[in-house]
Amino acid sequence: MFSRQLYLDEYTSKHFNSLRKKFRNHNFPSGTYVIVLSKNSGRVEYFDCKSFKQKYYKETEDYPLIIGMAQNADSAKNIVVQIIEECVDKTGNADVKIYLKEKTDKLQKSYFKRYDITVMEQKGEE
């Protein structure tokens, strides 16, 4: 369910352990947004995690790979923008799926690190 490479806002980074437990118990907190890689296209998407309460997920448990979490929709949108900007800066293209796979492959070599968490700064409106 969770990628080893996670992008969180300040709120979700402070509450990550409790949020992770809730997710594992299928108790998805309404208002918390997840950032996922689309299964087919590899696009980055975000939505309220209460969507996981739908019948499809209850029956199949076929959840998308969660690459981030945010306290609200605005924060999730900012994180998505920052992920794509980071990907373009590092690779020259916006293929987030390949970029995150490469980052995760490097992380796999570290036996002591379960997650690589990046806390994203919120961009203020000016």
mmCIF file with all atom_site columns, C-alpha atoms in Angstrom:
data_model
loop_
_atom_site.group_PDB
_atom_site.id
_atom_site.type_symbol
_atom_site.label_atom_id
_atom_site.label_alt_id
_atom_site.label_comp_id
_atom_site.label_asym_id
_atom_site.label_entity_id
_atom_site.label_seq_id
_atom_site.pdbx_PDB_ins_code
_atom_site.Cartn_x
_atom_site.Cartn_y
_atom_site.Cartn_z
_atom_site.occupancy
_atom_site.B_iso_or_equiv
_atom_site.pdbx_formal_charge
_atom_site.auth_seq_id
_atom_site.auth_comp_id
_atom_site.auth_asym_id
_atom_site.auth_atom_id
_atom_site.pdbx_PDB_model_num
ATOM 1   C CA . MET A 1 1   ? 0.000   0.000  0.000   1.00 0.00 ? 1   MET A CA 1
ATOM 2   C CA . PHE A 1 2   ? 2.752   2.495  0.923   1.00 0.00 ? 2   PHE A CA 1
ATOM 3   C CA . SER A 1 3   ? 5.798   3.176  -1.210  1.00 0.00 ? 3   SER A CA 1
ATOM 4   C CA . ARG A 1 4   ? 9.083   3.219  0.645   1.00 0.00 ? 4   ARG A CA 1
ATOM 5   C CA . GLN A 1 5   ? 9.603   6.675  -0.874  1.00 0.00 ? 5   GLN A CA 1
ATOM 6   C CA . LEU A 1 6   ? 6.976   8.938  0.736   1.00 0.00 ? 6   LEU A CA 1
ATOM 7   C CA . TYR A 1 7   ? 6.176   12.619 0.384   1.00 0.00 ? 7   TYR A CA 1
ATOM 8   C CA . LEU A 1 8   ? 4.288   14.121 3.319   1.00 0.00 ? 8   LEU A CA 1
ATOM 9   C CA . ASP A 1 9   ? 3.213   17.535 4.482   1.00 0.00 ? 9   ASP A CA 1
ATOM 10  C CA . GLU A 1 10  ? 4.077   18.688 7.998   1.00 0.00 ? 10  GLU A CA 1
ATOM 11  C CA . TYR A 1 11  ? 0.831   17.424 9.533   1.00 0.00 ? 11  TYR A CA 1
ATOM 12  C CA . THR A 1 12  ? 0.994   13.936 8.051   1.00 0.00 ? 12  THR A CA 1
ATOM 13  C CA . SER A 1 13  ? 4.700   13.614 8.859   1.00 0.00 ? 13  SER A CA 1
ATOM 14  C CA . LYS A 1 14  ? 3.946   14.287 12.531  1.00 0.00 ? 14  LYS A CA 1
ATOM 15  C CA . HIS A 1 15  ? 1.094   11.765 12.536  1.00 0.00 ? 15  HIS A CA 1
ATOM 16  C CA . PHE A 1 16  ? 2.503   9.230  10.082  1.00 0.00 ? 16  PHE A CA 1
ATOM 17  C CA . ASN A 1 17  ? 2.662   6.251  12.446  1.00 0.00 ? 17  ASN A CA 1
ATOM 18  C CA . SER A 1 18  ? -0.931  6.649  13.619  1.00 0.00 ? 18  SER A CA 1
ATOM 19  C CA . LEU A 1 19  ? -2.163  7.267  10.061  1.00 0.00 ? 19  LEU A CA 1
ATOM 20  C CA . ARG A 1 20  ? -0.321  4.173  8.827   1.00 0.00 ? 20  ARG A CA 1
ATOM 21  C CA . LYS A 1 21  ? -1.967  2.059  11.551  1.00 0.00 ? 21  LYS A CA 1
ATOM 22  C CA . LYS A 1 22  ? -5.382  3.402  10.583  1.00 0.00 ? 22  LYS A CA 1
ATOM 23  C CA . PHE A 1 23  ? -4.752  2.519  6.943   1.00 0.00 ? 23  PHE A CA 1
ATOM 24  C CA . ARG A 1 24  ? -3.647  -1.001 7.826   1.00 0.00 ? 24  ARG A CA 1
ATOM 25  C CA . ASN A 1 25  ? -6.845  -1.451 9.851   1.00 0.00 ? 25  ASN A CA 1
ATOM 26  C CA . HIS A 1 26  ? -8.917  -0.105 6.928   1.00 0.00 ? 26  HIS A CA 1
ATOM 27  C CA . ASN A 1 27  ? -9.947  2.887  9.034   1.00 0.00 ? 27  ASN A CA 1
ATOM 28  C CA . PHE A 1 28  ? -9.318  5.619  6.479   1.00 0.00 ? 28  PHE A CA 1
ATOM 29  C CA . PRO A 1 29  ? -9.466  9.096  8.076   1.00 0.00 ? 29  PRO A CA 1
ATOM 30  C CA . SER A 1 30  ? -11.797 11.365 6.135   1.00 0.00 ? 30  SER A CA 1
ATOM 31  C CA . GLY A 1 31  ? -10.151 14.585 5.031   1.00 0.00 ? 31  GLY A CA 1
ATOM 32  C CA . THR A 1 32  ? -6.698  13.054 4.679   1.00 0.00 ? 32  THR A CA 1
ATOM 33  C CA . TYR A 1 33  ? -5.569  13.032 1.067   1.00 0.00 ? 33  TYR A CA 1
ATOM 34  C CA . VAL A 1 34  ? -3.422  10.363 -0.517  1.00 0.00 ? 34  VAL A CA 1
ATOM 35  C CA . ILE A 1 35  ? -1.078  10.910 -3.435  1.00 0.00 ? 35  ILE A CA 1
ATOM 36  C CA . VAL A 1 36  ? -0.823  7.846  -5.633  1.00 0.00 ? 36  VAL A CA 1
ATOM 37  C CA . LEU A 1 37  ? 0.658   6.585  -8.860  1.00 0.00 ? 37  LEU A CA 1
ATOM 38  C CA . SER A 1 38  ? -2.089  5.609  -11.273 1.00 0.00 ? 38  SER A CA 1
ATOM 39  C CA . LYS A 1 39  ? -1.873  1.881  -11.954 1.00 0.00 ? 39  LYS A CA 1
ATOM 40  C CA . ASN A 1 40  ? -2.137  2.144  -15.723 1.00 0.00 ? 40  ASN A CA 1
ATOM 41  C CA . SER A 1 41  ? -0.678  5.457  -16.792 1.00 0.00 ? 41  SER A CA 1
ATOM 42  C CA . GLY A 1 42  ? 1.844   6.139  -14.058 1.00 0.00 ? 42  GLY A CA 1
ATOM 43  C CA . ARG A 1 43  ? 0.391   9.612  -13.564 1.00 0.00 ? 43  ARG A CA 1
ATOM 44  C CA . VAL A 1 44  ? 0.402   11.185 -10.129 1.00 0.00 ? 44  VAL A CA 1
ATOM 45  C CA . GLU A 1 45  ? -3.083  11.660 -8.684  1.00 0.00 ? 45  GLU A CA 1
ATOM 46  C CA . TYR A 1 46  ? -4.514  12.743 -5.358  1.00 0.00 ? 46  TYR A CA 1
ATOM 47  C CA . PHE A 1 47  ? -7.857  12.146 -3.668  1.00 0.00 ? 47  PHE A CA 1
ATOM 48  C CA . ASP A 1 48  ? -9.500  11.915 -0.255  1.00 0.00 ? 48  ASP A CA 1
ATOM 49  C CA . CYS A 1 49  ? -8.645  8.557  1.263   1.00 0.00 ? 49  CYS A CA 1
ATOM 50  C CA . LYS A 1 50  ? -12.316 8.016  2.148   1.00 0.00 ? 50  LYS A CA 1
ATOM 51  C CA . SER A 1 51  ? -12.522 6.785  -1.472  1.00 0.00 ? 51  SER A CA 1
ATOM 52  C CA . PHE A 1 52  ? -10.867 3.606  -0.186  1.00 0.00 ? 52  PHE A CA 1
ATOM 53  C CA . LYS A 1 53  ? -14.133 2.849  1.650   1.00 0.00 ? 53  LYS A CA 1
ATOM 54  C CA . GLN A 1 54  ? -15.794 2.063  -1.685  1.00 0.00 ? 54  GLN A CA 1
ATOM 55  C CA . LYS A 1 55  ? -17.064 -1.455 -2.281  1.00 0.00 ? 55  LYS A CA 1
ATOM 56  C CA . TYR A 1 56  ? -14.389 -2.173 -4.913  1.00 0.00 ? 56  TYR A CA 1
ATOM 57  C CA . TYR A 1 57  ? -11.530 -1.690 -2.455  1.00 0.00 ? 57  TYR A CA 1
ATOM 58  C CA . LYS A 1 58  ? -13.319 -3.583 0.312   1.00 0.00 ? 58  LYS A CA 1
ATOM 59  C CA . GLU A 1 59  ? -13.774 -6.582 -1.970  1.00 0.00 ? 59  GLU A CA 1
ATOM 60  C CA . THR A 1 60  ? -10.434 -6.587 -3.784  1.00 0.00 ? 60  THR A CA 1
ATOM 61  C CA . GLU A 1 61  ? -8.013  -4.662 -1.551  1.00 0.00 ? 61  GLU A CA 1
ATOM 62  C CA . ASP A 1 62  ? -6.427  -3.608 -4.846  1.00 0.00 ? 62  ASP A CA 1
ATOM 63  C CA . TYR A 1 63  ? -5.101  -0.280 -3.586  1.00 0.00 ? 63  TYR A CA 1
ATOM 64  C CA . PRO A 1 64  ? -2.885  1.971  -5.695  1.00 0.00 ? 64  PRO A CA 1
ATOM 65  C CA . LEU A 1 65  ? 0.658   2.629  -4.496  1.00 0.00 ? 65  LEU A CA 1
ATOM 66  C CA . ILE A 1 66  ? 0.565   5.521  -2.023  1.00 0.00 ? 66  ILE A CA 1
ATOM 67  C CA . ILE A 1 67  ? 3.539   7.826  -2.550  1.00 0.00 ? 67  ILE A CA 1
ATOM 68  C CA . GLY A 1 68  ? 2.349   10.640 -0.304  1.00 0.00 ? 68  GLY A CA 1
ATOM 69  C CA . MET A 1 69  ? -0.219  11.978 2.123   1.00 0.00 ? 69  MET A CA 1
ATOM 70  C CA . ALA A 1 70  ? -1.502  15.429 2.937   1.00 0.00 ? 70  ALA A CA 1
ATOM 71  C CA . GLN A 1 71  ? -3.836  17.051 5.420   1.00 0.00 ? 71  GLN A CA 1
ATOM 72  C CA . ASN A 1 72  ? -6.060  18.604 2.727   1.00 0.00 ? 72  ASN A CA 1
ATOM 73  C CA . ALA A 1 73  ? -6.540  18.976 -1.034  1.00 0.00 ? 73  ALA A CA 1
ATOM 74  C CA . ASP A 1 74  ? -4.472  22.171 -1.356  1.00 0.00 ? 74  ASP A CA 1
ATOM 75  C CA . SER A 1 75  ? -1.540  20.586 0.424   1.00 0.00 ? 75  SER A CA 1
ATOM 76  C CA . ALA A 1 76  ? -1.849  17.463 -1.750  1.00 0.00 ? 76  ALA A CA 1
ATOM 77  C CA . LYS A 1 77  ? -1.858  19.576 -4.915  1.00 0.00 ? 77  LYS A CA 1
ATOM 78  C CA . ASN A 1 78  ? 1.274   21.415 -3.755  1.00 0.00 ? 78  ASN A CA 1
ATOM 79  C CA . ILE A 1 79  ? 3.036   18.127 -3.032  1.00 0.00 ? 79  ILE A CA 1
ATOM 80  C CA . VAL A 1 80  ? 2.146   16.761 -6.483  1.00 0.00 ? 80  VAL A CA 1
ATOM 81  C CA . VAL A 1 81  ? 3.566   19.893 -8.122  1.00 0.00 ? 81  VAL A CA 1
ATOM 82  C CA . GLN A 1 82  ? 6.753   19.611 -6.057  1.00 0.00 ? 82  GLN A CA 1
ATOM 83  C CA . ILE A 1 83  ? 7.155   15.902 -6.896  1.00 0.00 ? 83  ILE A CA 1
ATOM 84  C CA . ILE A 1 84  ? 6.876   16.631 -10.613 1.00 0.00 ? 84  ILE A CA 1
ATOM 85  C CA . GLU A 1 85  ? 9.263   19.595 -10.352 1.00 0.00 ? 85  GLU A CA 1
ATOM 86  C CA . GLU A 1 86  ? 11.781  17.411 -8.482  1.00 0.00 ? 86  GLU A CA 1
ATOM 87  C CA . CYS A 1 87  ? 11.463  14.706 -11.134 1.00 0.00 ? 87  CYS A CA 1
ATOM 88  C CA . VAL A 1 88  ? 12.009  17.177 -13.993 1.00 0.00 ? 88  VAL A CA 1
ATOM 89  C CA . ASP A 1 89  ? 14.975  18.782 -12.192 1.00 0.00 ? 89  ASP A CA 1
ATOM 90  C CA . LYS A 1 90  ? 16.665  15.413 -11.601 1.00 0.00 ? 90  LYS A CA 1
ATOM 91  C CA . THR A 1 91  ? 15.838  13.612 -14.855 1.00 0.00 ? 91  THR A CA 1
ATOM 92  C CA . GLY A 1 92  ? 14.879  16.209 -17.440 1.00 0.00 ? 92  GLY A CA 1
ATOM 93  C CA . ASN A 1 93  ? 11.434  14.665 -17.942 1.00 0.00 ? 93  ASN A CA 1
ATOM 94  C CA . ALA A 1 94  ? 8.216   14.147 -15.988 1.00 0.00 ? 94  ALA A CA 1
ATOM 95  C CA . ASP A 1 95  ? 8.202   10.343 -15.862 1.00 0.00 ? 95  ASP A CA 1
ATOM 96  C CA . VAL A 1 96  ? 7.500   10.141 -12.144 1.00 0.00 ? 96  VAL A CA 1
ATOM 97  C CA . LYS A 1 97  ? 6.930   6.383  -12.189 1.00 0.00 ? 97  LYS A CA 1
ATOM 98  C CA . ILE A 1 98  ? 10.473  5.642  -13.415 1.00 0.00 ? 98  ILE A CA 1
ATOM 99  C CA . TYR A 1 99  ? 11.990  8.359  -11.204 1.00 0.00 ? 99  TYR A CA 1
ATOM 100 C CA . LEU A 1 100 ? 10.384  6.955  -8.046  1.00 0.00 ? 100 LEU A CA 1
ATOM 101 C CA . LYS A 1 101 ? 11.310  3.397  -9.015  1.00 0.00 ? 101 LYS A CA 1
ATOM 102 C CA . GLU A 1 102 ? 14.960  4.426  -9.281  1.00 0.00 ? 102 GLU A CA 1
ATOM 103 C CA . LYS A 1 103 ? 14.803  6.182  -5.897  1.00 0.00 ? 103 LYS A CA 1
ATOM 104 C CA . THR A 1 104 ? 13.124  3.147  -4.331  1.00 0.00 ? 104 THR A CA 1
ATOM 105 C CA . ASP A 1 105 ? 15.677  0.767  -5.858  1.00 0.00 ? 105 ASP A CA 1
ATOM 106 C CA . LYS A 1 106 ? 18.451  2.762  -4.173  1.00 0.00 ? 106 LYS A CA 1
ATOM 107 C CA . LEU A 1 107 ? 16.508  2.633  -0.916  1.00 0.00 ? 107 LEU A CA 1
ATOM 108 C CA . GLN A 1 108 ? 16.158  -1.177 -1.169  1.00 0.00 ? 108 GLN A CA 1
ATOM 109 C CA . LYS A 1 109 ? 19.913  -1.438 -0.639  1.00 0.00 ? 109 LYS A CA 1
ATOM 110 C CA . SER A 1 110 ? 19.529  0.125  2.804   1.00 0.00 ? 110 SER A CA 1
ATOM 111 C CA . TYR A 1 111 ? 18.443  -2.624 5.186   1.00 0.00 ? 111 TYR A CA 1
ATOM 112 C CA . PHE A 1 112 ? 17.926  -0.296 8.114   1.00 0.00 ? 112 PHE A CA 1
ATOM 113 C CA . LYS A 1 113 ? 15.656  2.265  6.535   1.00 0.00 ? 113 LYS A CA 1
ATOM 114 C CA . ARG A 1 114 ? 12.026  1.298  6.142   1.00 0.00 ? 114 ARG A CA 1
ATOM 115 C CA . TYR A 1 115 ? 10.789  4.555  4.603   1.00 0.00 ? 115 TYR A CA 1
ATOM 116 C CA . ASP A 1 116 ? 12.459  7.548  3.015   1.00 0.00 ? 116 ASP A CA 1
ATOM 117 C CA . ILE A 1 117 ? 10.166  10.385 4.045   1.00 0.00 ? 117 ILE A CA 1
ATOM 118 C CA . THR A 1 118 ? 10.381  13.782 2.415   1.00 0.00 ? 118 THR A CA 1
ATOM 119 C CA . VAL A 1 119 ? 8.467   16.528 4.221   1.00 0.00 ? 119 VAL A CA 1
ATOM 120 C CA . MET A 1 120 ? 7.336   19.015 1.625   1.00 0.00 ? 120 MET A CA 1
ATOM 121 C CA . GLU A 1 121 ? 7.187   22.710 2.475   1.00 0.00 ? 121 GLU A CA 1
ATOM 122 C CA . GLN A 1 122 ? 3.898   24.427 1.838   1.00 0.00 ? 122 GLN A CA 1
ATOM 123 C CA . LYS A 1 123 ? 4.093   27.166 -0.747  1.00 0.00 ? 123 LYS A CA 1
ATOM 124 C CA . GLY A 1 124 ? 2.348   30.254 0.560   1.00 0.00 ? 124 GLY A CA 1
ATOM 125 C CA . GLU A 1 125 ? 0.076   32.335 -1.597  1.00 0.00 ? 125 GLU A CA 1
ATOM 126 C CA . GLU A 1 126 ? 1.588   35.655 -2.507  1.00 0.00 ? 126 GLU A CA 1
#
